[in-house]
Amino acid sequence: MVRFLIRRLALGILVLWLITVAVFGLFFVAPNNVARALAGRQATPETVAAISHRLGLDQPLWKQYLDFVGNALRGNLGFDYYHQVPVTTILGAALPITISLVLGAALIWLGLGVFNGVISATHPRSFTDRSLTAFSLFFYSTPTFLLGILLLYVLYFRLTLAGHTAFPAGGYAPFSGGLTGWANHLILPWFTLALVSAATYTRLTRASMLDVLGEDYIRTARSKGIRERRVVVRHGLRAALTPIVTQFGIDVGGLLGGVVVTETVFSLPGLGKTAIDAINQQDLPVIIGIVLFASAAVVVANILVDLAYAVLDPRVRLH
């Protein structure tokens, strides 16, 4: 088990190192004038020269790369000259919003998708199975931005015209301001993201459960008189969770880097909307910080998926 963890951690570190090399080459080697790009379009020549000296851009490339990696390891992602604050300050303000959105939606789509998938698998080719399949395909085919706009139109605009203000139009309320206000601002974004993602988990759970329920040990458990619910949940579902865990880790890790469409539709100033604003403003330090964080989130999520594999299926530890 220890060797398994060490191999996965070593692979994750290697991937992160390759990412830092790619980011450094893309943002610090390829541009003709890095200091000008970092300072922004309206910076004076004196500001550009000060930034070049401050960042050591007159040093050899190997020294610049070591400083870049060393600062990143210490949590120093640079200084945003557009807003005159450290990049970590901007990311620190946006990250709680993205985490709240992703984790809340993840709980909904995981519960809804797995539940629907189990129901479909235990009633194959029935009306319930076909109905849940149609439900999944409908939301899977619906663009996220369209679903978000529809929810805003029906549950905000139309209800507001009718004199009900159950849901806000958008924005974010901090958790410190109260659980009700925090959840009220996120309920529509949660379901926008969750309904689209749950469709994948419904089909994935159904296919995996159908394979598992046909195994010999499931038939043996049934022949012993074990209750069907226990056979399905304890013996079947646990064995079927491996591909679901894989998809869940990839989805959450990727979305933590920024839920661009959903955050834009609902005016949530999370990492996704911050990244779009930084691109429009050519705010290079913020772009670099978000790229590094998003990459690290994906790598960490994959390592956690491997750990979950080892818990769910001990055979994985042998590979």
CSV table of C-alpha atoms in Angstrom, one decimal:
chain,number,residue,atom,x,y,z
A,1,MET,CA,0.0,0.0,0.0
A,2,VAL,CA,2.8,2.4,0.9
A,3,ARG,CA,4.6,1.6,-2.4
A,4,PHE,CA,1.4,2.2,-4.3
A,5,LEU,CA,1.0,5.7,-2.7
A,6,ILE,CA,4.6,6.6,-3.3
A,7,ARG,CA,4.3,5.7,-7.0
A,8,ARG,CA,1.2,7.8,-7.4
A,9,LEU,CA,2.7,10.7,-5.5
A,10,ALA,CA,5.9,10.6,-7.6
A,11,LEU,CA,3.8,10.5,-10.8
A,12,GLY,CA,1.8,13.5,-9.6
A,13,ILE,CA,5.0,15.5,-8.8
A,14,LEU,CA,6.4,14.6,-12.2
A,15,VAL,CA,3.2,15.9,-13.9
A,16,LEU,CA,3.3,19.1,-11.8
A,17,TRP,CA,6.9,19.7,-12.8
A,18,LEU,CA,6.1,19.3,-16.5
A,19,ILE,CA,3.3,21.8,-16.1
A,20,THR,CA,5.6,24.4,-14.5
A,21,VAL,CA,8.0,23.9,-17.4
A,22,ALA,CA,5.2,24.4,-19.9
A,23,VAL,CA,3.8,27.4,-18.1
A,24,PHE,CA,7.2,29.0,-17.7
A,25,GLY,CA,8.0,28.4,-21.4
A,26,LEU,CA,4.6,29.8,-22.5
A,27,PHE,CA,4.6,32.9,-20.4
A,28,PHE,CA,8.2,33.8,-19.8
A,29,VAL,CA,10.2,32.5,-22.7
A,30,ALA,CA,7.9,32.8,-25.7
A,31,PRO,CA,6.8,36.5,-25.3
A,32,ASN,CA,9.2,39.1,-26.7
A,33,ASN,CA,8.7,41.5,-23.7
A,34,VAL,CA,7.7,39.6,-20.6
A,35,ALA,CA,7.9,42.6,-18.3
A,36,ARG,CA,5.5,44.6,-20.6
A,37,ALA,CA,3.1,41.7,-20.7
A,38,LEU,CA,3.1,41.4,-16.9
A,39,ALA,CA,2.8,45.2,-16.4
A,40,GLY,CA,-0.2,45.6,-18.7
A,41,ARG,CA,-0.9,47.7,-21.7
A,42,GLN,CA,-1.0,51.1,-19.8
A,43,ALA,CA,2.3,50.7,-17.9
A,44,THR,CA,5.0,53.4,-18.2
A,45,PRO,CA,8.5,52.5,-19.4
A,46,GLU,CA,9.8,53.1,-15.8
A,47,THR,CA,7.2,50.6,-14.5
A,48,VAL,CA,8.2,48.0,-17.1
A,49,ALA,CA,11.9,48.4,-16.2
A,50,ALA,CA,11.2,48.1,-12.4
A,51,ILE,CA,9.2,44.9,-13.0
A,52,SER,CA,11.9,43.4,-15.2
A,53,HIS,CA,14.5,44.0,-12.4
A,54,ARG,CA,12.2,43.0,-9.6
A,55,LEU,CA,11.3,39.7,-11.2
A,56,GLY,CA,14.9,39.0,-12.2
A,57,LEU,CA,14.1,38.9,-15.9
A,58,ASP,CA,17.6,40.0,-16.7
A,59,GLN,CA,18.9,36.8,-15.1
A,60,PRO,CA,19.7,33.5,-17.0
A,61,LEU,CA,16.6,31.4,-17.9
A,62,TRP,CA,17.6,28.6,-15.5
A,63,LYS,CA,17.8,31.1,-12.6
A,64,GLN,CA,14.4,32.6,-13.6
A,65,TYR,CA,12.8,29.1,-13.7
A,66,LEU,CA,14.2,28.2,-10.3
A,67,ASP,CA,12.9,31.4,-8.8
A,68,PHE,CA,9.5,30.8,-10.5
A,69,VAL,CA,9.2,27.4,-9.0
A,70,GLY,CA,10.5,28.4,-5.6
A,71,ASN,CA,8.1,31.2,-5.3
A,72,ALA,CA,5.2,29.0,-6.4
A,73,LEU,CA,6.1,26.4,-3.8
A,74,ARG,CA,6.1,29.1,-1.1
A,75,GLY,CA,2.6,30.2,-2.2
A,76,ASN,CA,3.9,33.4,-4.0
A,77,LEU,CA,2.2,33.5,-7.4
A,78,GLY,CA,3.4,36.9,-8.2
A,79,PHE,CA,2.0,40.5,-8.1
A,80,ASP,CA,-1.0,41.7,-10.1
A,81,TYR,CA,0.0,45.1,-11.4
A,82,TYR,CA,-3.5,45.7,-12.9
A,83,HIS,CA,-5.2,45.6,-9.5
A,84,GLN,CA,-2.1,46.4,-7.4
A,85,VAL,CA,-2.5,43.4,-5.2
A,86,PRO,CA,-0.8,40.0,-4.9
A,87,VAL,CA,-2.2,37.3,-7.1
A,88,THR,CA,-3.0,35.1,-4.1
A,89,THR,CA,-5.3,37.9,-2.8
A,90,ILE,CA,-7.4,37.7,-6.0
A,91,LEU,CA,-7.4,33.9,-6.0
A,92,GLY,CA,-8.2,33.8,-2.3
A,93,ALA,CA,-11.3,36.0,-2.9
A,94,ALA,CA,-12.5,33.9,-5.9
A,95,LEU,CA,-11.7,30.4,-4.6
A,96,PRO,CA,-14.4,30.1,-1.9
A,97,ILE,CA,-17.0,31.0,-4.4
A,98,THR,CA,-15.9,28.3,-6.9
A,99,ILE,CA,-15.5,25.7,-4.1
A,100,SER,CA,-19.0,26.4,-2.8
A,101,LEU,CA,-20.4,26.1,-6.3
A,102,VAL,CA,-18.5,22.9,-7.2
A,103,LEU,CA,-18.9,21.0,-4.0
A,104,GLY,CA,-22.6,21.8,-3.6
A,105,ALA,CA,-23.4,20.8,-7.2
A,106,ALA,CA,-21.2,17.7,-6.8
A,107,LEU,CA,-23.2,16.4,-3.9
A,108,ILE,CA,-26.4,16.9,-5.9
A,109,TRP,CA,-25.2,15.4,-9.2
A,110,LEU,CA,-23.6,12.5,-7.4
A,111,GLY,CA,-26.6,11.6,-5.3
A,112,LEU,CA,-29.1,12.1,-8.1
A,113,GLY,CA,-27.0,10.3,-10.7
A,114,VAL,CA,-26.1,7.3,-8.6
A,115,PHE,CA,-29.7,6.9,-7.3
A,116,ASN,CA,-31.2,7.1,-10.8
A,117,GLY,CA,-28.5,4.8,-12.2
A,118,VAL,CA,-29.2,2.1,-9.5
A,119,ILE,CA,-33.0,2.4,-10.1
A,120,SER,CA,-32.5,2.0,-13.9
A,121,ALA,CA,-30.1,-1.0,-13.4
A,122,THR,CA,-32.5,-2.8,-11.1
A,123,HIS,CA,-35.4,-2.3,-13.5
A,124,PRO,CA,-33.8,-2.8,-16.9
A,125,ARG,CA,-35.9,-2.1,-20.0
A,126,SER,CA,-38.9,-1.0,-17.9
A,127,PHE,CA,-40.9,2.2,-18.1
A,128,THR,CA,-38.9,3.6,-15.2
A,129,ASP,CA,-35.6,2.8,-16.9
A,130,ARG,CA,-36.6,4.3,-20.2
A,131,SER,CA,-38.0,7.4,-18.4
A,132,LEU,CA,-34.8,8.0,-16.5
A,133,THR,CA,-32.8,7.4,-19.7
A,134,ALA,CA,-34.8,10.1,-21.5
A,135,PHE,CA,-34.4,12.4,-18.5
A,136,SER,CA,-30.6,11.9,-18.6
A,137,LEU,CA,-30.4,12.4,-22.4
A,138,PHE,CA,-32.4,15.6,-22.2
A,139,PHE,CA,-30.2,17.3,-19.6
A,140,TYR,CA,-27.0,15.9,-21.1
A,141,SER,CA,-27.9,17.5,-24.4
A,142,THR,CA,-28.8,20.8,-22.9
A,143,PRO,CA,-26.0,23.4,-22.9
A,144,THR,CA,-25.2,24.7,-19.4
A,145,PHE,CA,-25.7,28.3,-20.4
A,146,LEU,CA,-29.1,27.6,-21.8
A,147,LEU,CA,-30.2,25.7,-18.7
A,148,GLY,CA,-29.0,28.5,-16.5
A,149,ILE,CA,-30.8,31.1,-18.5
A,150,LEU,CA,-34.0,29.1,-18.5
A,151,LEU,CA,-33.8,28.6,-14.7
A,152,LEU,CA,-33.3,32.4,-14.2
A,153,TYR,CA,-36.2,33.2,-16.5
A,154,VAL,CA,-38.7,30.8,-14.9
A,155,LEU,CA,-37.6,30.8,-11.2
A,156,TYR,CA,-36.4,34.4,-11.0
A,157,PHE,CA,-37.9,36.6,-13.7
A,158,ARG,CA,-41.4,35.1,-13.9
A,159,LEU,CA,-41.7,34.6,-10.1
A,160,THR,CA,-40.6,38.1,-9.5
A,161,LEU,CA,-43.3,39.4,-11.9
A,162,ALA,CA,-45.8,37.3,-9.9
A,163,GLY,CA,-44.7,38.9,-6.7
A,164,HIS,CA,-42.4,36.2,-5.4
A,165,THR,CA,-38.7,36.7,-4.7
A,166,ALA,CA,-37.7,33.2,-3.8
A,167,PHE,CA,-34.4,33.3,-5.8
A,168,PRO,CA,-32.0,36.1,-6.4
A,169,ALA,CA,-30.9,37.0,-10.0
A,170,GLY,CA,-27.2,36.2,-9.3
A,171,GLY,CA,-24.2,37.2,-7.3
A,172,TYR,CA,-22.8,35.6,-4.2
A,173,ALA,CA,-23.5,35.9,-0.4
A,174,PRO,CA,-20.6,34.7,1.8
A,175,PHE,CA,-21.2,31.8,4.1
A,176,SER,CA,-20.2,34.0,7.1
A,177,GLY,CA,-23.3,36.1,6.4
A,178,GLY,CA,-25.7,33.2,7.1
A,179,LEU,CA,-26.4,29.7,5.7
A,180,THR,CA,-29.8,30.7,4.2
A,181,GLY,CA,-28.5,33.6,2.2
A,182,TRP,CA,-25.4,31.7,1.0
A,183,ALA,CA,-27.5,28.7,-0.2
A,184,ASN,CA,-30.2,30.9,-1.7
A,185,HIS,CA,-27.7,32.6,-4.0
A,186,LEU,CA,-26.2,29.2,-5.0
A,187,ILE,CA,-29.3,27.0,-5.4
A,188,LEU,CA,-29.9,27.9,-9.1
A,189,PRO,CA,-26.2,27.6,-10.1
A,190,TRP,CA,-26.0,24.3,-8.2
A,191,PHE,CA,-28.9,22.7,-10.1
A,192,THR,CA,-27.7,24.2,-13.4
A,193,LEU,CA,-24.4,22.5,-13.0
A,194,ALA,CA,-25.8,19.3,-11.3
A,195,LEU,CA,-28.6,18.5,-13.7
A,196,VAL,CA,-26.2,18.5,-16.7
A,197,SER,CA,-23.6,16.4,-14.9
A,198,ALA,CA,-26.0,14.0,-13.2
A,199,ALA,CA,-27.0,12.7,-16.6
A,200,THR,CA,-23.4,11.3,-17.1
A,201,TYR,CA,-23.5,9.6,-13.7
A,202,THR,CA,-26.9,8.1,-14.3
A,203,ARG,CA,-25.7,6.3,-17.5
A,204,LEU,CA,-22.4,5.4,-16.0
A,205,THR,CA,-23.9,3.9,-12.8
A,206,ARG,CA,-26.5,2.0,-14.8
A,207,ALA,CA,-23.9,0.4,-17.1
A,208,SER,CA,-21.6,-0.4,-14.3
A,209,MET,CA,-24.4,-1.9,-12.1
A,210,LEU,CA,-25.7,-4.0,-14.9
A,211,ASP,CA,-22.2,-5.6,-15.3
A,212,VAL,CA,-21.8,-6.2,-11.6
A,213,LEU,CA,-25.3,-7.6,-11.0
A,214,GLY,CA,-24.6,-10.3,-13.6
A,215,GLU,CA,-21.6,-11.6,-11.7
A,216,ASP,CA,-21.5,-15.0,-10.1
A,217,TYR,CA,-21.0,-13.7,-6.5
A,218,ILE,CA,-24.2,-11.6,-6.8
A,219,ARG,CA,-26.2,-14.7,-7.8
A,220,THR,CA,-24.6,-16.6,-4.9
A,221,ALA,CA,-25.6,-13.8,-2.5
A,222,ARG,CA,-29.2,-14.0,-3.8
A,223,SER,CA,-29.3,-17.8,-3.5
A,224,LYS,CA,-28.4,-17.5,0.2
A,225,GLY,CA,-31.5,-15.5,0.8
A,226,ILE,CA,-29.9,-12.1,1.4
A,227,ARG,CA,-32.3,-9.3,1.0
A,228,GLU,CA,-32.3,-7.7,-2.5
A,229,ARG,CA,-31.6,-4.2,-1.1
A,230,ARG,CA,-28.5,-5.5,0.7
A,231,VAL,CA,-27.3,-7.3,-2.4
A,232,VAL,CA,-27.7,-4.3,-4.5
A,233,VAL,CA,-26.3,-1.7,-2.1
A,234,ARG,CA,-23.7,-3.5,-0.2
A,235,HIS,CA,-22.4,-6.0,-2.8
A,236,GLY,CA,-23.3,-4.5,-6.1
A,237,LEU,CA,-23.0,-0.8,-5.7
A,238,ARG,CA,-19.6,-0.9,-4.0
A,239,ALA,CA,-18.1,-2.9,-6.8
A,240,ALA,CA,-19.7,-0.6,-9.4
A,241,LEU,CA,-18.3,2.6,-7.9
A,242,THR,CA,-14.8,2.4,-9.5
A,243,PRO,CA,-15.7,4.1,-12.8
A,244,ILE,CA,-18.0,6.6,-10.9
A,245,VAL,CA,-15.1,7.6,-8.6
A,246,THR,CA,-12.9,8.1,-11.7
A,247,GLN,CA,-15.4,10.4,-13.3
A,248,PHE,CA,-16.2,12.2,-10.1
A,249,GLY,CA,-12.5,13.0,-9.4
A,250,ILE,CA,-11.9,14.2,-12.9
A,251,ASP,CA,-15.0,16.4,-12.9
A,252,VAL,CA,-14.4,18.0,-9.5
A,253,GLY,CA,-10.7,18.5,-10.1
A,254,GLY,CA,-11.4,20.2,-13.4
A,255,LEU,CA,-14.2,22.3,-12.2
A,256,LEU,CA,-12.3,23.6,-9.2
A,257,GLY,CA,-10.1,25.4,-11.8
A,258,GLY,CA,-13.1,27.5,-12.7
A,259,VAL,CA,-16.7,26.9,-13.7
A,260,VAL,CA,-16.6,29.5,-16.5
A,261,VAL,CA,-20.1,29.3,-18.1
A,262,THR,CA,-22.1,28.9,-14.9
A,263,GLU,CA,-20.2,31.6,-13.0
A,264,THR,CA,-20.7,34.0,-16.0
A,265,VAL,CA,-24.4,33.3,-16.3
A,266,PHE,CA,-25.1,33.9,-12.6
A,267,SER,CA,-22.5,36.6,-12.1
A,268,LEU,CA,-20.5,34.7,-9.6
A,269,PRO,CA,-17.0,36.1,-9.2
A,270,GLY,CA,-15.3,32.8,-8.9
A,271,LEU,CA,-12.1,31.5,-10.6
A,272,GLY,CA,-13.8,31.0,-13.9
A,273,LYS,CA,-15.2,34.5,-14.2
A,274,THR,CA,-11.9,35.9,-12.8
A,275,ALA,CA,-10.0,34.0,-15.5
A,276,ILE,CA,-12.3,35.4,-18.2
A,277,ASP,CA,-11.8,39.0,-16.8
A,278,ALA,CA,-8.0,38.5,-16.7
A,279,ILE,CA,-7.9,37.3,-20.3
A,280,ASN,CA,-10.0,40.3,-21.4
A,281,GLN,CA,-7.7,42.6,-19.5
A,282,GLN,CA,-4.5,40.8,-20.5
A,283,ASP,CA,-3.8,40.4,-16.8
A,284,LEU,CA,-0.9,37.9,-17.2
A,285,PRO,CA,0.0,37.3,-13.5
A,286,VAL,CA,-3.6,36.3,-12.7
A,287,ILE,CA,-3.8,34.0,-15.7
A,288,ILE,CA,-0.6,32.3,-14.6
A,289,GLY,CA,-1.8,31.8,-11.1
A,290,ILE,CA,-5.1,30.3,-12.2
A,291,VAL,CA,-3.4,28.0,-14.6
A,292,LEU,CA,-1.1,26.7,-11.9
A,293,PHE,CA,-3.9,26.3,-9.4
A,294,ALA,CA,-6.2,24.5,-11.9
A,295,SER,CA,-3.4,22.2,-12.9
A,296,ALA,CA,-2.6,21.4,-9.3
A,297,ALA,CA,-6.3,20.7,-8.5
A,298,VAL,CA,-6.5,18.2,-11.4
A,299,VAL,CA,-3.4,16.4,-10.3
A,300,VAL,CA,-4.4,16.3,-6.6
A,301,ALA,CA,-7.9,15.0,-7.6
A,302,ASN,CA,-6.4,12.2,-9.6
A,303,ILE,CA,-4.1,11.2,-6.7
A,304,LEU,CA,-7.2,11.1,-4.4
A,305,VAL,CA,-9.0,9.0,-7.0
A,306,ASP,CA,-6.1,6.5,-7.0
A,307,LEU,CA,-6.4,6.4,-3.2
A,308,ALA,CA,-10.1,5.7,-3.4
A,309,TYR,CA,-9.4,2.9,-5.9
A,310,ALA,CA,-7.1,1.3,-3.3
A,311,VAL,CA,-9.9,1.4,-0.7
A,312,LEU,CA,-12.7,0.2,-3.0
A,313,ASP,CA,-10.7,-2.5,-4.8
A,314,PRO,CA,-7.6,-3.9,-3.1
A,315,ARG,CA,-6.5,-5.5,-6.4
A,316,VAL,CA,-5.6,-2.0,-7.6
A,317,ARG,CA,-2.8,-1.9,-5.0
A,318,LEU,CA,-0.9,-4.6,-6.9
A,319,HIS,CA,-0.5,-2.5,-10.0
